[in-house]
């Protein structure tokens, strides 16, 4: 079921397809996501008047538009029907695949769950305690407000509900160029976190990009390697320091013995000669 859900996920919003368009390249895209691409192209100043084409986010195929714009593209009715059946199966119980996915998407810690979270939709003062946080809406709701705002029908059946979490844990990192978009990929060329719109219509469109997970794993491996080298180097330095301390102790013992041999009444009649030899040996 998890594999099926990934196949039903839009490459732009990373949610289940909603009102999917069937592109000429055979890939699909949410109508609203396609609209965002066109709006972003207009706002970037790269095009004037109606947009006549855009690139498929999956294969980069250029999609030509007629005078009807996005309405001229076919709706992927078959895909929408599959999603509808998938969503109905997902609400069958707490152990459903959809519920398991929601728990893996954001699982609050025990310290977080014990914190009082107020409903952000209540009009009363003070607001009631929240019982759920909607990851999709990024809002915490009490039981009454949750039932009022999330009826058991589309599109709310696909929203991800978790135990209440503070608002600061939901904001995430937003794109520097598109303030309403969350970063979901890494630009290798500029060493920068970017969103999908940056790659599709922004200044990173021709740059090499990688997924955040791939970048995280590479950074993790680099840090682990550097840490291993530092530990090894530290061990070598400690060994060198131990040897230097041992040499210093030996020199101090030898120095004390020489000083005693030079004292008046010393039993060593050749103390001066020994001292001279030791002194000369240190000069060599």
PDB file of C-alpha atoms in Angstrom:
ATOM      1  CA  UNK A   1       0.000   0.000   0.000  1.00  0.00           C
ATOM      2  CA  UNK A   2       2.879   2.383   0.693  1.00  0.00           C
ATOM      3  CA  UNK A   3       4.224   1.784  -2.827  1.00  0.00           C
ATOM      4  CA  UNK A   4       0.763   2.467  -4.246  1.00  0.00           C
ATOM      5  CA  UNK A   5       0.493   5.678  -2.248  1.00  0.00           C
ATOM      6  CA  UNK A   6       3.841   6.892  -3.604  1.00  0.00           C
ATOM      7  CA  UNK A   7       2.569   6.266  -7.132  1.00  0.00           C
ATOM      8  CA  UNK A   8      -0.485   8.403  -6.361  1.00  0.00           C
ATOM      9  CA  UNK A   9       1.575  11.320  -5.035  1.00  0.00           C
ATOM     10  CA  UNK A  10       2.037  14.563  -6.969  1.00  0.00           C
ATOM     11  CA  UNK A  11       5.730  15.439  -7.621  1.00  0.00           C
ATOM     12  CA  UNK A  12       5.077  19.103  -6.784  1.00  0.00           C
ATOM     13  CA  UNK A  13       2.953  19.210  -3.615  1.00  0.00           C
ATOM     14  CA  UNK A  14       3.952  15.675  -2.489  1.00  0.00           C
ATOM     15  CA  UNK A  15       0.297  15.001  -1.628  1.00  0.00           C
ATOM     16  CA  UNK A  16      -2.209  12.659  -3.248  1.00  0.00           C
ATOM     17  CA  UNK A  17      -3.188  13.937  -6.676  1.00  0.00           C
ATOM     18  CA  UNK A  18      -6.191  16.249  -6.607  1.00  0.00           C
ATOM     19  CA  UNK A  19      -8.025  16.912  -9.884  1.00  0.00           C
ATOM     20  CA  UNK A  20      -5.073  15.414 -11.809  1.00  0.00           C
ATOM     21  CA  UNK A  21      -4.259  16.468 -15.355  1.00  0.00           C
ATOM     22  CA  UNK A  22      -3.068  13.876 -17.883  1.00  0.00           C
ATOM     23  CA  UNK A  23      -0.059  15.409 -19.617  1.00  0.00           C
ATOM     24  CA  UNK A  24       0.915  14.495 -23.216  1.00  0.00           C
ATOM     25  CA  UNK A  25       4.035  12.760 -21.852  1.00  0.00           C
ATOM     26  CA  UNK A  26       1.729  10.375 -19.891  1.00  0.00           C
ATOM     27  CA  UNK A  27       2.677  11.827 -16.497  1.00  0.00           C
ATOM     28  CA  UNK A  28       0.136  13.483 -14.208  1.00  0.00           C
ATOM     29  CA  UNK A  29      -0.005  16.707 -12.239  1.00  0.00           C
ATOM     30  CA  UNK A  30      -2.511  18.338  -9.901  1.00  0.00           C
ATOM     31  CA  UNK A  31      -4.476  21.084 -11.634  1.00  0.00           C
ATOM     32  CA  UNK A  32      -3.649  23.495  -8.802  1.00  0.00           C
ATOM     33  CA  UNK A  33       0.075  22.631  -8.987  1.00  0.00           C
ATOM     34  CA  UNK A  34       0.117  23.224 -12.743  1.00  0.00           C
ATOM     35  CA  UNK A  35      -1.601  26.551 -12.124  1.00  0.00           C
ATOM     36  CA  UNK A  36       1.077  27.472  -9.563  1.00  0.00           C
ATOM     37  CA  UNK A  37       3.778  26.769 -12.159  1.00  0.00           C
ATOM     38  CA  UNK A  38       2.136  29.127 -14.641  1.00  0.00           C
ATOM     39  CA  UNK A  39       1.571  31.821 -12.020  1.00  0.00           C
ATOM     40  CA  UNK A  40       5.193  31.550 -10.885  1.00  0.00           C
ATOM     41  CA  UNK A  41       6.387  31.907 -14.493  1.00  0.00           C
ATOM     42  CA  UNK A  42       4.346  35.085 -14.892  1.00  0.00           C
ATOM     43  CA  UNK A  43       5.527  36.592 -11.595  1.00  0.00           C
ATOM     44  CA  UNK A  44       9.178  35.838 -12.380  1.00  0.00           C
ATOM     45  CA  UNK A  45       9.041  38.197 -15.343  1.00  0.00           C
ATOM     46  CA  UNK A  46      10.262  35.549 -17.768  1.00  0.00           C
ATOM     47  CA  UNK A  47       7.101  35.710 -19.824  1.00  0.00           C
ATOM     48  CA  UNK A  48       4.593  38.322 -20.882  1.00  0.00           C
ATOM     49  CA  UNK A  49       0.972  37.678 -21.789  1.00  0.00           C
ATOM     50  CA  UNK A  50      -0.469  34.112 -21.616  1.00  0.00           C
ATOM     51  CA  UNK A  51       1.914  31.228 -20.948  1.00  0.00           C
ATOM     52  CA  UNK A  52       1.832  28.849 -23.909  1.00  0.00           C
ATOM     53  CA  UNK A  53       4.017  26.054 -22.529  1.00  0.00           C
ATOM     54  CA  UNK A  54       5.587  24.617 -19.385  1.00  0.00           C
ATOM     55  CA  UNK A  55       7.818  21.672 -18.525  1.00  0.00           C
ATOM     56  CA  UNK A  56       6.668  18.402 -16.990  1.00  0.00           C
ATOM     57  CA  UNK A  57       8.237  18.253 -13.500  1.00  0.00           C
ATOM     58  CA  UNK A  58       8.942  14.533 -13.911  1.00  0.00           C
ATOM     59  CA  UNK A  59      10.521  14.195 -17.371  1.00  0.00           C
ATOM     60  CA  UNK A  60      11.037  17.858 -18.405  1.00  0.00           C
ATOM     61  CA  UNK A  61       8.923  17.341 -21.541  1.00  0.00           C
ATOM     62  CA  UNK A  62       7.595  20.667 -22.839  1.00  0.00           C
ATOM     63  CA  UNK A  63       3.794  20.778 -22.562  1.00  0.00           C
ATOM     64  CA  UNK A  64       2.199  23.086 -25.126  1.00  0.00           C
ATOM     65  CA  UNK A  65      -1.040  24.863 -24.219  1.00  0.00           C
ATOM     66  CA  UNK A  66      -3.751  26.050 -26.561  1.00  0.00           C
ATOM     67  CA  UNK A  67      -5.994  29.085 -26.125  1.00  0.00           C
ATOM     68  CA  UNK A  68      -7.871  27.304 -23.286  1.00  0.00           C
ATOM     69  CA  UNK A  69      -4.725  27.010 -21.182  1.00  0.00           C
ATOM     70  CA  UNK A  70      -4.817  24.252 -18.558  1.00  0.00           C
ATOM     71  CA  UNK A  71      -8.484  23.602 -19.312  1.00  0.00           C
ATOM     72  CA  UNK A  72      -7.347  22.333 -22.693  1.00  0.00           C
ATOM     73  CA  UNK A  73      -5.526  19.398 -21.062  1.00  0.00           C
ATOM     74  CA  UNK A  74      -7.338  16.147 -20.367  1.00  0.00           C
ATOM     75  CA  UNK A  75      -8.319  15.185 -16.836  1.00  0.00           C
ATOM     76  CA  UNK A  76      -6.905  11.870 -15.623  1.00  0.00           C
ATOM     77  CA  UNK A  77     -10.264  10.453 -14.590  1.00  0.00           C
ATOM     78  CA  UNK A  78      -8.932   6.920 -14.102  1.00  0.00           C
ATOM     79  CA  UNK A  79      -6.256   8.116 -11.692  1.00  0.00           C
ATOM     80  CA  UNK A  80      -8.797  10.205  -9.776  1.00  0.00           C
ATOM     81  CA  UNK A  81     -11.064   7.165  -9.365  1.00  0.00           C
ATOM     82  CA  UNK A  82      -8.141   5.096  -8.037  1.00  0.00           C
ATOM     83  CA  UNK A  83      -7.313   7.845  -5.533  1.00  0.00           C
ATOM     84  CA  UNK A  84     -10.943   8.037  -4.407  1.00  0.00           C
ATOM     85  CA  UNK A  85     -11.009   4.286  -3.723  1.00  0.00           C
ATOM     86  CA  UNK A  86      -7.642   4.471  -1.979  1.00  0.00           C
ATOM     87  CA  UNK A  87      -8.877   7.254   0.315  1.00  0.00           C
ATOM     88  CA  UNK A  88     -12.019   5.324   1.215  1.00  0.00           C
ATOM     89  CA  UNK A  89      -9.899   2.293   2.134  1.00  0.00           C
ATOM     90  CA  UNK A  90      -7.560   4.509   4.156  1.00  0.00           C
ATOM     91  CA  UNK A  91     -10.256   5.720   6.564  1.00  0.00           C
ATOM     92  CA  UNK A  92     -11.338   2.214   7.572  1.00  0.00           C
ATOM     93  CA  UNK A  93      -9.486   2.291  10.923  1.00  0.00           C
ATOM     94  CA  UNK A  94      -6.495   3.462  12.978  1.00  0.00           C
ATOM     95  CA  UNK A  95      -4.314   0.679  11.578  1.00  0.00           C
ATOM     96  CA  UNK A  96      -4.982   1.608   7.974  1.00  0.00           C
ATOM     97  CA  UNK A  97      -2.048   2.392   5.677  1.00  0.00           C
ATOM     98  CA  UNK A  98      -2.977   6.060   5.571  1.00  0.00           C
ATOM     99  CA  UNK A  99      -2.962   6.334   9.360  1.00  0.00           C
ATOM    100  CA  UNK A 100       0.391   4.591   9.578  1.00  0.00           C
ATOM    101  CA  UNK A 101       1.774   7.014   7.038  1.00  0.00           C
ATOM    102  CA  UNK A 102       0.512   9.990   9.012  1.00  0.00           C
ATOM    103  CA  UNK A 103       2.193   8.721  12.165  1.00  0.00           C
ATOM    104  CA  UNK A 104       5.501   8.244  10.353  1.00  0.00           C
ATOM    105  CA  UNK A 105       5.268  11.655   8.736  1.00  0.00           C
ATOM    106  CA  UNK A 106       5.303  13.439  12.078  1.00  0.00           C
ATOM    107  CA  UNK A 107       5.464  11.696  15.421  1.00  0.00           C
ATOM    108  CA  UNK A 108       5.700  14.147  18.345  1.00  0.00           C
ATOM    109  CA  UNK A 109       8.017  13.308  21.202  1.00  0.00           C
ATOM    110  CA  UNK A 110       6.712  12.509  24.687  1.00  0.00           C
ATOM    111  CA  UNK A 111       7.909  15.902  25.949  1.00  0.00           C
ATOM    112  CA  UNK A 112       6.015  17.614  23.159  1.00  0.00           C
ATOM    113  CA  UNK A 113       2.809  15.646  23.713  1.00  0.00           C
ATOM    114  CA  UNK A 114       2.677  16.638  27.394  1.00  0.00           C
ATOM    115  CA  UNK A 115       2.722  20.339  26.510  1.00  0.00           C
ATOM    116  CA  UNK A 116      -0.630  22.125  26.452  1.00  0.00           C
ATOM    117  CA  UNK A 117      -1.522  23.166  22.898  1.00  0.00           C
ATOM    118  CA  UNK A 118      -4.411  25.597  22.445  1.00  0.00           C
ATOM    119  CA  UNK A 119      -6.891  25.363  19.572  1.00  0.00           C
ATOM    120  CA  UNK A 120      -5.977  27.912  16.909  1.00  0.00           C
ATOM    121  CA  UNK A 121      -9.484  28.043  15.434  1.00  0.00           C
ATOM    122  CA  UNK A 122     -11.528  28.732  18.565  1.00  0.00           C
ATOM    123  CA  UNK A 123     -13.249  32.114  18.849  1.00  0.00           C
ATOM    124  CA  UNK A 124     -13.729  31.829  22.603  1.00  0.00           C
ATOM    125  CA  UNK A 125     -11.192  33.216  25.075  1.00  0.00           C
ATOM    126  CA  UNK A 126      -9.333  31.296  26.338  1.00  0.00           C
ATOM    127  CA  UNK A 127      -9.431  28.720  23.535  1.00  0.00           C
ATOM    128  CA  UNK A 128     -10.068  25.065  24.254  1.00  0.00           C
ATOM    129  CA  UNK A 129      -7.226  22.526  24.313  1.00  0.00           C
ATOM    130  CA  UNK A 130      -6.343  21.058  20.935  1.00  0.00           C
ATOM    131  CA  UNK A 131      -6.907  17.352  20.380  1.00  0.00           C
ATOM    132  CA  UNK A 132      -5.274  17.082  16.944  1.00  0.00           C
ATOM    133  CA  UNK A 133      -2.889  19.011  14.728  1.00  0.00           C
ATOM    134  CA  UNK A 134      -3.449  18.931  10.979  1.00  0.00           C
ATOM    135  CA  UNK A 135      -0.074  18.747   9.255  1.00  0.00           C
ATOM    136  CA  UNK A 136      -1.703  19.679   5.943  1.00  0.00           C
ATOM    137  CA  UNK A 137      -3.410  22.818   7.300  1.00  0.00           C
ATOM    138  CA  UNK A 138      -0.607  23.513   9.806  1.00  0.00           C
ATOM    139  CA  UNK A 139      -3.276  24.283  12.417  1.00  0.00           C
ATOM    140  CA  UNK A 140      -4.174  22.699  15.784  1.00  0.00           C
ATOM    141  CA  UNK A 141      -7.874  22.043  16.473  1.00  0.00           C
ATOM    142  CA  UNK A 142     -10.035  21.197  19.469  1.00  0.00           C
ATOM    143  CA  UNK A 143     -12.585  18.406  19.019  1.00  0.00           C
ATOM    144  CA  UNK A 144     -15.445  20.769  18.121  1.00  0.00           C
ATOM    145  CA  UNK A 145     -13.441  22.824  15.613  1.00  0.00           C
ATOM    146  CA  UNK A 146     -11.925  19.687  14.090  1.00  0.00           C
ATOM    147  CA  UNK A 147     -15.374  18.237  13.360  1.00  0.00           C
ATOM    148  CA  UNK A 148     -16.517  21.578  11.938  1.00  0.00           C
ATOM    149  CA  UNK A 149     -13.537  22.107   9.641  1.00  0.00           C
ATOM    150  CA  UNK A 150     -12.677  18.536   8.629  1.00  0.00           C
ATOM    151  CA  UNK A 151     -15.819  16.661   7.548  1.00  0.00           C
ATOM    152  CA  UNK A 152     -15.359  13.074   6.434  1.00  0.00           C
ATOM    153  CA  UNK A 153     -15.237  13.857   2.720  1.00  0.00           C
ATOM    154  CA  UNK A 154     -12.819  15.113   0.081  1.00  0.00           C
ATOM    155  CA  UNK A 155     -10.391  16.803   0.249  1.00  0.00           C
ATOM    156  CA  UNK A 156     -10.181  16.573   4.045  1.00  0.00           C
ATOM    157  CA  UNK A 157      -9.948  12.768   4.133  1.00  0.00           C
ATOM    158  CA  UNK A 158      -6.366  13.034   2.853  1.00  0.00           C
ATOM    159  CA  UNK A 159      -5.278  15.542   5.529  1.00  0.00           C
ATOM    160  CA  UNK A 160      -2.683  14.261   7.999  1.00  0.00           C
ATOM    161  CA  UNK A 161      -3.758  14.429  11.630  1.00  0.00           C
ATOM    162  CA  UNK A 162      -1.332  13.873  14.522  1.00  0.00           C
ATOM    163  CA  UNK A 163      -1.241  14.503  18.244  1.00  0.00           C
ATOM    164  CA  UNK A 164      -1.110  18.255  19.075  1.00  0.00           C
ATOM    165  CA  UNK A 165       2.272  19.857  18.403  1.00  0.00           C
ATOM    166  CA  UNK A 166       3.511  23.459  18.848  1.00  0.00           C
ATOM    167  CA  UNK A 167       3.115  25.784  15.894  1.00  0.00           C
ATOM    168  CA  UNK A 168       6.880  26.321  15.659  1.00  0.00           C
ATOM    169  CA  UNK A 169       7.363  22.646  14.774  1.00  0.00           C
ATOM    170  CA  UNK A 170       5.064  22.930  11.746  1.00  0.00           C
ATOM    171  CA  UNK A 171       6.499  25.889   9.913  1.00  0.00           C
ATOM    172  CA  UNK A 172       9.477  24.122   8.409  1.00  0.00           C
ATOM    173  CA  UNK A 173      11.957  25.901   6.155  1.00  0.00           C
ATOM    174  CA  UNK A 174      10.462  28.044   3.406  1.00  0.00           C
ATOM    175  CA  UNK A 175      12.083  28.860   0.082  1.00  0.00           C
ATOM    176  CA  UNK A 176      14.059  32.100  -0.211  1.00  0.00           C
ATOM    177  CA  UNK A 177      12.605  32.828  -3.663  1.00  0.00           C
ATOM    178  CA  UNK A 178       9.049  31.544  -3.105  1.00  0.00           C
ATOM    179  CA  UNK A 179       7.991  32.470   0.419  1.00  0.00           C
ATOM    180  CA  UNK A 180       4.897  30.242   0.487  1.00  0.00           C
ATOM    181  CA  UNK A 181       6.757  27.119  -0.642  1.00  0.00           C
ATOM    182  CA  UNK A 182       8.658  24.736   1.603  1.00  0.00           C
ATOM    183  CA  UNK A 183      12.065  23.527   0.501  1.00  0.00           C
ATOM    184  CA  UNK A 184      12.055  19.928  -0.703  1.00  0.00           C
ATOM    185  CA  UNK A 185      15.279  19.557  -2.701  1.00  0.00           C
ATOM    186  CA  UNK A 186      18.925  20.621  -2.728  1.00  0.00           C
ATOM    187  CA  UNK A 187      20.700  22.577  -5.482  1.00  0.00           C
ATOM    188  CA  UNK A 188      24.181  21.081  -5.874  1.00  0.00           C
ATOM    189  CA  UNK A 189      25.364  23.929  -8.121  1.00  0.00           C
ATOM    190  CA  UNK A 190      24.567  26.690  -5.608  1.00  0.00           C
ATOM    191  CA  UNK A 191      24.802  24.654  -2.383  1.00  0.00           C
ATOM    192  CA  UNK A 192      21.313  25.830  -1.428  1.00  0.00           C
ATOM    193  CA  UNK A 193      17.954  24.413  -0.345  1.00  0.00           C
ATOM    194  CA  UNK A 194      15.246  25.085  -2.936  1.00  0.00           C
ATOM    195  CA  UNK A 195      11.604  24.262  -3.657  1.00  0.00           C
ATOM    196  CA  UNK A 196      10.105  22.516  -6.685  1.00  0.00           C
ATOM    197  CA  UNK A 197       9.171  25.818  -8.334  1.00  0.00           C
ATOM    198  CA  UNK A 198      12.822  26.920  -8.243  1.00  0.00           C
ATOM    199  CA  UNK A 199      13.723  23.899 -10.353  1.00  0.00           C
ATOM    200  CA  UNK A 200      10.757  24.183 -12.699  1.00  0.00           C
ATOM    201  CA  UNK A 201      10.562  27.900 -13.448  1.00  0.00           C
ATOM    202  CA  UNK A 202      13.144  29.631 -11.241  1.00  0.00           C
ATOM    203  CA  UNK A 203      16.824  30.423 -11.525  1.00  0.00           C
ATOM    204  CA  UNK A 204      17.801  26.846 -10.610  1.00  0.00           C
ATOM    205  CA  UNK A 205      16.028  25.227 -13.572  1.00  0.00           C
ATOM    206  CA  UNK A 206      19.277  24.185 -15.319  1.00  0.00           C
ATOM    207  CA  UNK A 207      21.187  23.359 -12.143  1.00  0.00           C
ATOM    208  CA  UNK A 208      22.014  19.935 -10.787  1.00  0.00           C
ATOM    209  CA  UNK A 209      19.735  19.054  -7.885  1.00  0.00           C
ATOM    210  CA  UNK A 210      19.490  16.216  -5.369  1.00  0.00           C
ATOM    211  CA  UNK A 211      16.913  15.065  -2.870  1.00  0.00           C
ATOM    212  CA  UNK A 212      17.196  16.231   0.718  1.00  0.00           C
ATOM    213  CA  UNK A 213      17.632  12.639   1.895  1.00  0.00           C
ATOM    214  CA  UNK A 214      20.563  12.067  -0.485  1.00  0.00           C
ATOM    215  CA  UNK A 215      22.213  15.301   0.620  1.00  0.00           C
ATOM    216  CA  UNK A 216      21.662  14.413   4.275  1.00  0.00           C
ATOM    217  CA  UNK A 217      23.235  10.978   3.824  1.00  0.00           C
ATOM    218  CA  UNK A 218      26.292  12.440   2.059  1.00  0.00           C
ATOM    219  CA  UNK A 219      26.791  15.070   4.743  1.00  0.00           C
ATOM    220  CA  UNK A 220      26.350  12.425   7.422  1.00  0.00           C
ATOM    221  CA  UNK A 221      28.983  10.189   5.812  1.00  0.00           C
ATOM    222  CA  UNK A 222      31.393  13.136   5.478  1.00  0.00           C
ATOM    223  CA  UNK A 223      30.943  14.116   9.120  1.00  0.00           C
ATOM    224  CA  UNK A 224      31.389  10.519  10.286  1.00  0.00           C
ATOM    225  CA  UNK A 225      34.594  10.222   8.229  1.00  0.00           C
ATOM    226  CA  UNK A 226      35.931  13.511   9.594  1.00  0.00           C
ATOM    227  CA  UNK A 227      35.077  12.436  13.134  1.00  0.00           C
ATOM    228  CA  UNK A 228      36.879   9.109  12.652  1.00  0.00           C
ATOM    229  CA  UNK A 229      39.969  10.919  11.347  1.00  0.00           C
ATOM    230  CA  UNK A 230      39.893  13.358  14.267  1.00  0.00           C
ATOM    231  CA  UNK A 231      39.652  10.531  16.800  1.00  0.00           C
ATOM    232  CA  UNK A 232      42.561   8.747  15.107  1.00  0.00           C
ATOM    233  CA  UNK A 233      44.643  11.933  15.020  1.00  0.00           C
ATOM    234  CA  UNK A 234      43.822  12.657  18.657  1.00  0.00           C
ATOM    235  CA  UNK A 235      45.016   9.182  19.637  1.00  0.00           C
ATOM    236  CA  UNK A 236      48.290   9.724  17.755  1.00  0.00           C
ATOM    237  CA  UNK A 237      48.841  13.082  19.463  1.00  0.00           C
ATOM    238  CA  UNK A 238      48.154  11.548  22.875  1.00  0.00           C
ATOM    239  CA  UNK A 239      50.783   8.869  22.194  1.00  0.00           C
ATOM    240  CA  UNK A 240      53.308  11.517  21.129  1.00  0.00           C
ATOM    241  CA  UNK A 241      52.544  13.550  24.243  1.00  0.00           C
ATOM    242  CA  UNK A 242      53.033  10.491  26.455  1.00  0.00           C
ATOM    243  CA  UNK A 243      56.445   9.896  24.858  1.00  0.00           C
ATOM    244  CA  UNK A 244      57.441  13.543  25.383  1.00  0.00           C
ATOM    245  CA  UNK A 245      56.394  13.374  29.032  1.00  0.00           C
ATOM    246  CA  UNK A 246      58.456  10.215  29.487  1.00  0.00           C
ATOM    247  CA  UNK A 247      61.520  11.879  27.900  1.00  0.00           C
ATOM    248  CA  UNK A 248      61.101  14.945  30.144  1.00  0.00           C
ATOM    249  CA  UNK A 249      60.943  12.726  33.217  1.00  0.00           C
ATOM    250  CA  UNK A 250      64.108  10.885  32.149  1.00  0.00           C
ATOM    251  CA  UNK A 251      65.936  14.189  31.597  1.00  0.00           C
ATOM    252  CA  UNK A 252      64.877  15.431  35.030  1.00  0.00           C
ATOM    253  CA  UNK A 253      66.137  12.245  36.706  1.00  0.00           C
ATOM    254  CA  UNK A 254      69.441  12.468  34.829  1.00  0.00           C
ATOM    255  CA  UNK A 255      69.792  16.136  35.730  1.00  0.00           C
ATOM    256  CA  UNK A 256      69.252  15.408  39.437  1.00  0.00           C
ATOM    257  CA  UNK A 257      71.839  12.616  39.344  1.00  0.00           C
ATOM    258  CA  UNK A 258      74.402  14.891  37.685  1.00  0.00           C
ATOM    259  CA  UNK A 259      73.783  17.673  40.200  1.00  0.00           C
ATOM    260  CA  UNK A 260      74.270  15.260  43.101  1.00  0.00           C
ATOM    261  CA  UNK A 261      77.549  14.007  41.617  1.00  0.00           C
ATOM    262  CA  UNK A 262      78.886  17.587  41.530  1.00  0.00           C
ATOM    263  CA  UNK A 263      78.054  18.368  45.139  1.00  0.00           C
ATOM    264  CA  UNK A 264      81.009  18.724  47.599  1.00  0.00           C
ATOM    265  CA  UNK A 265      81.824  15.466  49.289  1.00  0.00           C
ATOM    266  CA  UNK A 266      80.370  13.425  46.452  1.00  0.00           C
ATOM    267  CA  UNK A 267      81.588   9.837  46.368  1.00  0.00           C
ATOM    268  CA  UNK A 268      82.112  10.173  42.614  1.00  0.00           C
ATOM    269  CA  UNK A 269      85.635  11.567  42.133  1.00  0.00           C
ATOM    270  CA  UNK A 270      85.010  11.830  38.420  1.00  0.00           C
ATOM    271  CA  UNK A 271      81.740  13.731  38.726  1.00  0.00           C
ATOM    272  CA  UNK A 272      83.097  16.734  36.859  1.00  0.00           C
ATOM    273  CA  UNK A 273      84.282  14.523  34.010  1.00  0.00           C
ATOM    274  CA  UNK A 274      80.902  12.754  33.833  1.00  0.00           C
ATOM    275  CA  UNK A 275      79.118  16.095  33.823  1.00  0.00           C
ATOM    276  CA  UNK A 276      81.325  17.332  30.976  1.00  0.00           C
ATOM    277  CA  UNK A 277      80.673  14.186  28.937  1.00  0.00           C
ATOM    278  CA  UNK A 278      76.900  14.440  29.468  1.00  0.00           C
ATOM    279  CA  UNK A 279      76.928  18.112  28.582  1.00  0.00           C
ATOM    280  CA  UNK A 280      78.915  17.436  25.413  1.00  0.00           C
ATOM    281  CA  UNK A 281      76.631  14.565  24.439  1.00  0.00           C
ATOM    282  CA  UNK A 282      73.641  16.919  24.570  1.00  0.00           C
ATOM    283  CA  UNK A 283      75.443  19.337  22.257  1.00  0.00           C
ATOM    284  CA  UNK A 284      76.033  16.709  19.568  1.00  0.00           C
TER     285      UNK A 284
END
